[in-house]
PDB file of C-alpha atoms in Angstrom:
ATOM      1  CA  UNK A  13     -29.200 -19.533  59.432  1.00  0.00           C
ATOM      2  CA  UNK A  14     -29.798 -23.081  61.211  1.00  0.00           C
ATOM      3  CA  UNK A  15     -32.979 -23.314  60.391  1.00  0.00           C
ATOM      4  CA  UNK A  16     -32.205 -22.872  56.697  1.00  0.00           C
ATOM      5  CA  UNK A  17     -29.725 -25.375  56.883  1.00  0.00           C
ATOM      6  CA  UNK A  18     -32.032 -28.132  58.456  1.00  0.00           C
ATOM      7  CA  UNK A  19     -35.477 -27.464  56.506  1.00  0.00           C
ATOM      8  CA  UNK A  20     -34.344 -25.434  53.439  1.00  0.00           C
ATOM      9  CA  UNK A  21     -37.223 -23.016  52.406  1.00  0.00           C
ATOM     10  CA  UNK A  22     -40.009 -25.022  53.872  1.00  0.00           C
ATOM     11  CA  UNK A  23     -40.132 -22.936  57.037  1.00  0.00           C
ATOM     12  CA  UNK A  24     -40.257 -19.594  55.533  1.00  0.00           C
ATOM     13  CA  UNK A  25     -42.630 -21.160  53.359  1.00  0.00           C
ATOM     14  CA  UNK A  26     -44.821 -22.128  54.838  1.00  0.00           C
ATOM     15  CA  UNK A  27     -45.001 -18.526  57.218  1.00  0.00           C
ATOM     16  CA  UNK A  28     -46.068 -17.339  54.047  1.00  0.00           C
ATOM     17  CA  UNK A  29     -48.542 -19.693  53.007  1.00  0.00           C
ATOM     18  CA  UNK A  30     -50.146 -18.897  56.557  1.00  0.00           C
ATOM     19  CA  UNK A  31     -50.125 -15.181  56.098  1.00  0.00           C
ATOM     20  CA  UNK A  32     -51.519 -15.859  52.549  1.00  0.00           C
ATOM     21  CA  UNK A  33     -54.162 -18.273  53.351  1.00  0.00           C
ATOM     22  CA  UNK A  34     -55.133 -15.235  55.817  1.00  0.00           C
ATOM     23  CA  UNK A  35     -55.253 -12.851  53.100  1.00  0.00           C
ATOM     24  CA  UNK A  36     -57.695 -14.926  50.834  1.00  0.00           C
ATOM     25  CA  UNK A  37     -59.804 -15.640  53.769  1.00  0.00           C
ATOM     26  CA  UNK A  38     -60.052 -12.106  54.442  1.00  0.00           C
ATOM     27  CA  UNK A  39     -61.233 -11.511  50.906  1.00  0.00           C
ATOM     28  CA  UNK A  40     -63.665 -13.926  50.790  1.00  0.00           C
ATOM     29  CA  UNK A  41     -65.106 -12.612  54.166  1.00  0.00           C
ATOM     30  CA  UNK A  42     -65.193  -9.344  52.755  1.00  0.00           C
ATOM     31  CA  UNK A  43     -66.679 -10.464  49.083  1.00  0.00           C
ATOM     32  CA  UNK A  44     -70.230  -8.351  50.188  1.00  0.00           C
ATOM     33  CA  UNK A  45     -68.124  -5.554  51.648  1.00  0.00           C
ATOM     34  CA  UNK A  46     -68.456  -2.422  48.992  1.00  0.00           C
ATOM     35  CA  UNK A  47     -64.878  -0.265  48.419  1.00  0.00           C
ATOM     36  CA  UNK A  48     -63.236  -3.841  49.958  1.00  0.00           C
ATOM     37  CA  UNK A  49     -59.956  -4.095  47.578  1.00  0.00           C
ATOM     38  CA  UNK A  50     -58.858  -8.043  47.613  1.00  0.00           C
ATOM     39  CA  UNK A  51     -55.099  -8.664  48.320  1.00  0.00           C
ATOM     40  CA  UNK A  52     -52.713 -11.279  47.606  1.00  0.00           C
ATOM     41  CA  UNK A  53     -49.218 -12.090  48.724  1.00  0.00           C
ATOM     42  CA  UNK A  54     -46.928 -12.319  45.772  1.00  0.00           C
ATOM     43  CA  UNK A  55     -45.231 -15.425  47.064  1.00  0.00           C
ATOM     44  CA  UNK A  56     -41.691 -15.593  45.297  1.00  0.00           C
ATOM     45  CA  UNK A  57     -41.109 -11.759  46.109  1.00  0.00           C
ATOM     46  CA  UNK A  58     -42.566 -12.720  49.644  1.00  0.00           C
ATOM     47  CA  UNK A  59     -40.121 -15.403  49.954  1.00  0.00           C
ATOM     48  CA  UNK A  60     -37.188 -13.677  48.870  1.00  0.00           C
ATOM     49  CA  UNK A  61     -38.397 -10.754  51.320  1.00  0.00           C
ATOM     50  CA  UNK A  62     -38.385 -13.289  54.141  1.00  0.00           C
ATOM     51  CA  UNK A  63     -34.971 -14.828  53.233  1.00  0.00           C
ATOM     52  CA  UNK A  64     -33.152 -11.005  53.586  1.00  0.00           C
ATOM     53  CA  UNK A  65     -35.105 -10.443  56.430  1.00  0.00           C
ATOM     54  CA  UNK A  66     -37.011  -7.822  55.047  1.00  0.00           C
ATOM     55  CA  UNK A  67     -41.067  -6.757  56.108  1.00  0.00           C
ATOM     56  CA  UNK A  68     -42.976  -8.594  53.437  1.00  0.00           C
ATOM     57  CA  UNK A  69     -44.990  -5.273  53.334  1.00  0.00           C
ATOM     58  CA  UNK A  70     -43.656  -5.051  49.741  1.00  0.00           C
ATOM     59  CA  UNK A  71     -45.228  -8.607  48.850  1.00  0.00           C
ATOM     60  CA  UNK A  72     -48.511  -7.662  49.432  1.00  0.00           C
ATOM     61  CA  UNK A  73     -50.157  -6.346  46.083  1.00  0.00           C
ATOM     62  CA  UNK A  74     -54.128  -5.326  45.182  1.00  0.00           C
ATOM     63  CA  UNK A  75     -55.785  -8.021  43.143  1.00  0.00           C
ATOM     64  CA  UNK A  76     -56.926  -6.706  39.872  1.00  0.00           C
ATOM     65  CA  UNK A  77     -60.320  -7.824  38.955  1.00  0.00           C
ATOM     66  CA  UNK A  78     -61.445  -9.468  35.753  1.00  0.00           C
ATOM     67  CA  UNK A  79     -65.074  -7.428  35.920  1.00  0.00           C
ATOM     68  CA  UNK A  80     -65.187  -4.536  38.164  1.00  0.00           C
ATOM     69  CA  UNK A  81     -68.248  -4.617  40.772  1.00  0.00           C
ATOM     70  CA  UNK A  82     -70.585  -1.643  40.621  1.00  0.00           C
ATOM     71  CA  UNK A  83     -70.074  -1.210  44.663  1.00  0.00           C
ATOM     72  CA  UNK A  84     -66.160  -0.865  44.307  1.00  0.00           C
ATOM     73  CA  UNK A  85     -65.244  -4.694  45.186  1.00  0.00           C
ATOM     74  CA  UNK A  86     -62.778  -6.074  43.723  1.00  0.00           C
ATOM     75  CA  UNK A  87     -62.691  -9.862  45.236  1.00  0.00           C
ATOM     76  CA  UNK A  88     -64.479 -12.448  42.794  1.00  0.00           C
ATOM     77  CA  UNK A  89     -65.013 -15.655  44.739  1.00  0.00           C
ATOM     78  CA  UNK A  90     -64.008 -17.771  42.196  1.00  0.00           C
ATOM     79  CA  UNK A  91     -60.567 -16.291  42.217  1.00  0.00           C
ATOM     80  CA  UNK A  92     -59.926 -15.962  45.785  1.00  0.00           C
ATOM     81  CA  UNK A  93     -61.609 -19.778  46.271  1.00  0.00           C
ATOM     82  CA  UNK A  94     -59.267 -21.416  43.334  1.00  0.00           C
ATOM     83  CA  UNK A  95     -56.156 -19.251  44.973  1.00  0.00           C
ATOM     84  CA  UNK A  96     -57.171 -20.646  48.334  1.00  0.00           C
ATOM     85  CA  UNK A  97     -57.029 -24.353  47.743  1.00  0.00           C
ATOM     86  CA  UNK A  98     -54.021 -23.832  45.929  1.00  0.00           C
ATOM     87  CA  UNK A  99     -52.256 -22.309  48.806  1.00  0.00           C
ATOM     88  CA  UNK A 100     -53.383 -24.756  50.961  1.00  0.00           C
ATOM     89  CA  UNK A 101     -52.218 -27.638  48.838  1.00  0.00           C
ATOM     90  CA  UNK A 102     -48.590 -26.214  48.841  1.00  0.00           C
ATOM     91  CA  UNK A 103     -49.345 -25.479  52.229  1.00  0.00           C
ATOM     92  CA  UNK A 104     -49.933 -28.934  53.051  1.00  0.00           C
ATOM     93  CA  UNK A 105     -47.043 -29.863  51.452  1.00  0.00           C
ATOM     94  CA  UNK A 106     -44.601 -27.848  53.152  1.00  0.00           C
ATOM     95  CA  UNK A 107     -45.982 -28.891  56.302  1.00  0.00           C
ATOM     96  CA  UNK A 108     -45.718 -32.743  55.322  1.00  0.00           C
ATOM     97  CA  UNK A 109     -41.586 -32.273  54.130  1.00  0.00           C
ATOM     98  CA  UNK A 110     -41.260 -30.443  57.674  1.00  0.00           C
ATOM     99  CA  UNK A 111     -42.713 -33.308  59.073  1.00  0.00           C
ATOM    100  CA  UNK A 112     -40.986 -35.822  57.661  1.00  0.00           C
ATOM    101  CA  UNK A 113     -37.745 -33.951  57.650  1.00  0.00           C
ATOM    102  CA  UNK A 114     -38.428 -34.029  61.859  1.00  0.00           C
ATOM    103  CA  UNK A 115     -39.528 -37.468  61.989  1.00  0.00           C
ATOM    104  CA  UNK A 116     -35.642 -38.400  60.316  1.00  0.00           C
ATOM    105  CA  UNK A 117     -33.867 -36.000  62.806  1.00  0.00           C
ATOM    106  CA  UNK A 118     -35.684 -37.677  66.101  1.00  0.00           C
ATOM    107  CA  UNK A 119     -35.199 -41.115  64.629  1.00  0.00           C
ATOM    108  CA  UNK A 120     -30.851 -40.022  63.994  1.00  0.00           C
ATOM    109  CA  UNK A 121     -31.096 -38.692  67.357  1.00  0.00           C
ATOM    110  CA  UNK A 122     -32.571 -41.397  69.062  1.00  0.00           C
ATOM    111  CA  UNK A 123     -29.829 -43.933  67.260  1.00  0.00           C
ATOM    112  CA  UNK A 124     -32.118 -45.409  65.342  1.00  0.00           C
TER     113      UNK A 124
END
C-alpha cells in the first residue's frame, strides 16, 4: 500500500484514534443513561484489523466497570475522561508526524 509506504502506521492510526475518541465521547454523553454499556476500541487489535483490511467490528469490546451502577451503567467518568485525553494525546501526535512527514514531501517536491 502507498500510503503505508509514505506515512507508516500514522494514517491508520490515527482513523482509529478518531473512531475511538468517538467512542469515549459517546460514553461520557451517555454516563446518566441507565442499561448504557461503555465501549472502547482495543487499539492494537484495531490496528492490526485495519492493516488486513478487516471491519474493526472485532476491536470494539464492553468496558468492564470497577463498581457496577445500580441503574445498569457501566461508564465511570473518570475512566472514560483519563482514556480520552490519552487518545487525544497520541492523537495529536500522529497528526503532528503526518504533518511533518507532508511538510518534507512538499519541500522535496518543490526542490527545496
Amino acid at each position: 500500500m502507498a500510503s503505508e509506504k509514505l506515512f507508516g502506521i500514522h494514517a491508520n492510526a490515527l482513523q482509529l484514534r478518531s473512531q475511538r475518541m468517538m467512542l469515549l465521547a459517546s460514553n461520557i454523553a451517555n454516563a446518566a443513561t441507565p442499561n448504557y454499556k461503555a465501549r472502547d476500541l482495543d487499539f492494537s487489535k484495531a490496528l492490526d484489523l485495519a492493516r488486513q483490511g478487516g471491519s474493526l467490528e472485532g476491536a470494539i469490546e464492553y468496558r468492564v466497570p470497577v463498581q457496577a451502577s445500580l441503574d445498569g451503567n457501566t461508564v465511570e467518568m473518570a475512566t472514560e475522561q483519563t482514556a480520552f485525553a490519552e487518545n487525544a494525546l497520541a492523537y495529536r501526535s500522529s497528526l503532528s508526524f503526518l504533518s511533518g512527514r507532508v511538510n518534507t514531501l512538499t519541500r522535496a517536491l518543490k526542490g527545496e
